[in-house]
One Martini backbone bead per residue (centre of mass of N, CA, C, O) as a GRO file, in nm:
protein
  206
    1MET     BB    1   0.061   0.053  -0.028
    2ASP     BB    2   0.291   0.279  -0.003
    3LYS     BB    3   0.358   0.254  -0.310
    4LEU     BB    4   0.056   0.383  -0.387
    5PHE     BB    5   0.051   0.644  -0.228
    6ASN     BB    6   0.341   0.743  -0.328
    7ASN     BB    7   0.293   0.776  -0.594
    8ARG     BB    8   0.281   0.983  -0.815
    9GLY     BB    9   0.036   0.933  -0.990
   10MET     BB   10  -0.168   0.955  -0.734
   11ILE     BB   11  -0.124   1.218  -0.661
   12TRP     BB   12  -0.200   1.353  -0.922
   13LEU     BB   13  -0.496   1.249  -0.923
   14LEU     BB   14  -0.571   1.376  -0.652
   15LEU     BB   15  -0.516   1.668  -0.748
   16ALA     BB   16  -0.732   1.646  -1.013
   17VAL     BB   17  -0.969   1.641  -0.783
   18ASN     BB   18  -0.899   1.875  -0.576
   19ILE     BB   19  -0.881   2.132  -0.741
   20PRO     BB   20  -1.165   2.161  -0.844
   21GLY     BB   21  -1.306   2.115  -0.572
   22THR     BB   22  -1.181   2.383  -0.447
   23ILE     BB   23  -1.318   2.557  -0.638
   24TYR     BB   24  -1.595   2.487  -0.610
   25GLY     BB   25  -1.628   2.562  -0.313
   26TYR     BB   26  -1.577   2.861  -0.327
   27ILE     BB   27  -1.832   2.903  -0.509
   28TRP     BB   28  -2.041   2.776  -0.306
   29TYR     BB   29  -1.965   3.033  -0.104
   30GLY     BB   30  -2.015   3.295  -0.250
   31ASN     BB   31  -2.286   3.417  -0.119
   32GLN     BB   32  -2.152   3.407   0.198
   33LEU     BB   33  -1.897   3.599   0.105
   34ALA     BB   34  -2.089   3.841   0.013
   35TYR     BB   35  -2.259   3.882   0.270
   36THR     BB   36  -2.005   3.922   0.468
   37ALA     BB   37  -1.891   4.157   0.314
   38SER     BB   38  -2.144   4.337   0.358
   39HIS     BB   39  -2.185   4.280   0.696
   40TYR     BB   40  -1.877   4.235   0.763
   41PRO     BB   41  -1.598   4.209   0.858
   42GLY     BB   42  -1.342   4.131   0.648
   43TRP     BB   43  -1.163   3.940   0.851
   44LEU     BB   44  -1.380   3.714   0.831
   45LEU     BB   45  -1.347   3.546   0.543
   46PRO     BB   46  -1.151   3.334   0.591
   47PHE     BB   47  -1.369   3.182   0.804
   48VAL     BB   48  -1.618   3.071   0.579
   49PRO     BB   49  -1.435   2.836   0.404
   50ASP     BB   50  -1.410   2.568   0.537
   51SER     BB   51  -1.390   2.322   0.297
   52PRO     BB   52  -1.199   2.457   0.085
   53THR     BB   53  -0.956   2.501   0.271
   54ALA     BB   54  -0.912   2.208   0.354
   55SER     BB   55  -0.851   2.123   0.043
   56LEU     BB   56  -0.630   2.341   0.029
   57PHE     BB   57  -0.427   2.211   0.240
   58PHE     BB   58  -0.426   1.891   0.097
   59THR     BB   59  -0.293   2.002  -0.152
   60LEU     BB   60  -0.030   2.132  -0.053
   61ALA     BB   61   0.052   1.840   0.074
   62LEU     BB   62   0.089   1.700  -0.191
   63ILE     BB   63   0.296   1.884  -0.312
   64PHE     BB   64   0.516   1.838  -0.128
   65MET     BB   65   0.544   1.554  -0.182
   66LEU     BB   66   0.669   1.619  -0.473
   67TYR     BB   67   0.796   1.904  -0.341
   68PRO     BB   68   1.017   1.912  -0.132
   69PRO     BB   69   1.147   2.083   0.093
   70LYS     BB   70   1.501   2.211   0.243
   71THR     BB   71   1.435   2.398   0.422
   72VAL     BB   72   1.319   2.480   0.747
   73ALA     BB   73   1.097   2.664   0.678
   74GLY     BB   74   0.978   2.459   0.457
   75VAL     BB   75   0.937   2.226   0.672
   76THR     BB   76   0.768   2.366   0.864
   77THR     BB   77   0.517   2.437   0.657
   78ARG     BB   78   0.449   2.185   0.578
   79ALA     BB   79   0.381   2.054   0.851
   80LEU     BB   80   0.142   2.251   0.891
   81ILE     BB   81  -0.032   2.193   0.646
   82GLU     BB   82  -0.047   1.876   0.718
   83ALA     BB   83  -0.207   1.928   0.975
   84LEU     BB   84  -0.457   2.084   0.870
   85ALA     BB   85  -0.553   1.899   0.665
   86VAL     BB   86  -0.634   1.670   0.834
   87VAL     BB   87  -0.789   1.779   1.049
   88THR     BB   88  -0.990   1.942   0.863
   89SER     BB   89  -1.081   1.721   0.672
   90VAL     BB   90  -1.212   1.537   0.905
   91LYS     BB   91  -1.396   1.743   1.024
   92TYR     BB   92  -1.559   1.854   0.757
   93GLY     BB   93  -1.637   1.593   0.649
   94ILE     BB   94  -1.797   1.508   0.901
   95TRP     BB   95  -1.993   1.742   0.921
   96ALA     BB   96  -2.129   1.779   0.673
   97VAL     BB   97  -2.291   1.488   0.679
   98SER     BB   98  -2.407   1.542   0.950
   99ILE     BB   99  -2.594   1.784   0.876
  100ILE     BB  100  -2.750   1.668   0.628
  101VAL     BB  101  -2.859   1.442   0.778
  102ALA     BB  102  -3.004   1.595   1.015
  103GLY     BB  103  -3.181   1.756   0.812
  104GLY     BB  104  -3.315   1.519   0.703
  105TYR     BB  105  -3.454   1.402   0.973
  106GLN     BB  106  -3.594   1.709   1.000
  107GLY     BB  107  -3.743   1.730   0.707
  108GLY     BB  108  -3.543   1.782   0.490
  109PRO     BB  109  -3.408   1.821   0.205
  110VAL     BB  110  -3.218   1.555  -0.034
  111ASP     BB  111  -3.033   1.605  -0.295
  112TRP     BB  112  -2.814   1.544  -0.517
  113GLN     BB  113  -2.613   1.783  -0.390
  114ASP     BB  114  -2.595   1.629  -0.129
  115TRP     BB  115  -2.462   1.365  -0.226
  116MET     BB  116  -2.227   1.486  -0.333
  117LEU     BB  117  -2.129   1.585  -0.069
  118MET     BB  118  -2.120   1.320   0.099
  119ILE     BB  119  -1.886   1.205  -0.084
  120SER     BB  120  -1.674   1.433  -0.102
  121HIS     BB  121  -1.622   1.466   0.215
  122THR     BB  122  -1.569   1.163   0.276
  123GLY     BB  123  -1.309   1.169   0.110
  124MET     BB  124  -1.154   1.378   0.280
  125ALA     BB  125  -1.115   1.206   0.520
  126VAL     BB  126  -1.000   0.954   0.411
  127GLU     BB  127  -0.754   1.081   0.282
  128ALA     BB  128  -0.634   1.222   0.532
  129LEU     BB  129  -0.583   0.936   0.685
  130LEU     BB  130  -0.408   0.806   0.477
  131TYR     BB  131  -0.182   1.058   0.453
  132ALA     BB  132  -0.052   1.088   0.753
  133ARG     BB  133   0.162   0.900   0.756
  134TYR     BB  134   0.332   1.073   0.505
  135PHE     BB  135   0.361   1.297   0.719
  136ILE     BB  136   0.520   1.563   0.904
  137CYS     BB  137   0.273   1.663   1.139
  138ARG     BB  138   0.270   1.581   1.459
  139LYS     BB  139   0.422   1.872   1.543
  140MET     BB  140   0.143   2.045   1.473
  141ILE     BB  141  -0.126   1.967   1.561
  142PRO     BB  142  -0.170   2.165   1.790
  143VAL     BB  143  -0.201   2.385   1.625
  144ALA     BB  144  -0.423   2.321   1.438
  145LEU     BB  145  -0.607   2.289   1.713
  146LEU     BB  146  -0.620   2.601   1.766
  147TRP     BB  147  -0.708   2.703   1.462
  148THR     BB  148  -0.973   2.549   1.483
  149LEU     BB  149  -1.092   2.671   1.717
  150LEU     BB  150  -1.098   2.938   1.634
  151ASN     BB  151  -1.289   2.909   1.410
  152ASP     BB  152  -1.506   2.841   1.584
  153THR     BB  153  -1.540   3.062   1.756
  154VAL     BB  154  -1.589   3.278   1.506
  155ASP     BB  155  -1.845   3.131   1.387
  156TYR     BB  156  -2.027   3.161   1.673
  157SER     BB  157  -1.977   3.453   1.772
  158TYR     BB  158  -2.031   3.580   1.433
  159GLY     BB  159  -2.222   3.436   1.246
  160VAL     BB  160  -1.984   3.256   1.005
  161TYR     BB  161  -2.126   2.993   0.974
  162PRO     BB  162  -2.228   2.779   0.799
  163TRP     BB  163  -2.479   2.731   0.630
  164LEU     BB  164  -2.841   2.578   0.724
  165PRO     BB  165  -3.046   2.412   0.729
  166ALA     BB  166  -3.371   2.517   0.823
  167THR     BB  167  -3.419   2.259   1.029
  168LEU     BB  168  -3.113   2.387   1.213
  169GLU     BB  169  -3.172   2.705   1.312
  170ASP     BB  170  -3.271   2.591   1.609
  171ASP     BB  171  -2.948   2.420   1.668
  172VAL     BB  172  -2.680   2.606   1.706
  173LEU     BB  173  -2.560   2.501   2.002
  174GLN     BB  174  -2.550   2.204   1.925
  175ILE     BB  175  -2.357   2.257   1.681
  176GLN     BB  176  -2.132   2.404   1.828
  177LEU     BB  177  -2.039   2.153   2.020
  178PHE     BB  178  -1.995   1.957   1.796
  179THR     BB  179  -1.784   2.105   1.639
  180ILE     BB  180  -1.592   2.103   1.876
  181GLY     BB  181  -1.569   1.806   1.924
  182LEU     BB  182  -1.471   1.737   1.623
  183THR     BB  183  -1.187   1.899   1.673
  184LEU     BB  184  -1.077   1.695   1.902
  185ILE     BB  185  -1.125   1.421   1.728
  186SER     BB  186  -0.947   1.497   1.479
  187SER     BB  187  -0.673   1.568   1.638
  188LEU     BB  188  -0.672   1.258   1.752
  189ALA     BB  189  -0.687   1.122   1.467
  190ALA     BB  190  -0.423   1.271   1.338
  191TRP     BB  191  -0.223   1.135   1.545
  192LEU     BB  192  -0.276   0.836   1.522
  193ALA     BB  193  -0.216   0.846   1.193
  194SER     BB  194   0.041   0.953   1.252
  195ARG     BB  195   0.382   0.989   1.241
  196ASP     BB  196   0.694   0.951   1.372
  197VAL     BB  197   0.998   1.058   1.241
  198ARG     BB  198   1.167   0.880   1.415
  199LEU     BB  199   1.087   0.617   1.343
  200ARG     BB  200   1.075   0.625   1.035
  201ARG     BB  201   1.401   0.651   1.032
  202GLN     BB  202   1.467   0.395   1.186
  203ARG     BB  203   1.342   0.183   1.015
  204THR     BB  204   1.477   0.264   0.730
  205GLU     BB  205   1.794   0.210   0.876
  206ARG     BB  206   1.746  -0.133   0.903
   0.00000   0.00000   0.00000
């Protein structure tokens, strides 16, 4: 399996899927970004498109696999991006599927776009967990955890969380608690799925 996931052709294939998906994700958030720009301070805009930004982090992480940086600053940046990629992709992948299912359970419509989103977001979480073991992100996972908690705080303090199905608009507090809990679980999953770089080197040298 290591040869498969480390294969450059496989990584390019994932990029061919993730790059258009990331672009589409930002387009999907277009209306909310425009609304936020008109009604909120501009500094809140980066906190709006959660899932596309997670996909962007993962896309950058794949590029770092293809072209590993050599400098200390580059390696540190790579580790941070990879940590953010795993934590946020797992978190928002599960979050989006859960929200769509919860909205449908409470009587909201679930159309073909919702099914498409559930499939794509499940893929986000799965690919992040699969590739975590090939990343050098473990030491940066606490930083990614803090960033994601900050994002949660901003989302629910200023009301810029992703727009919810109409059936869930009276459940914001419960969703906030679920979101924060999911951040903690996703960070733990990222930690467990990743490998200690030193141990990896020791096994390679044997």
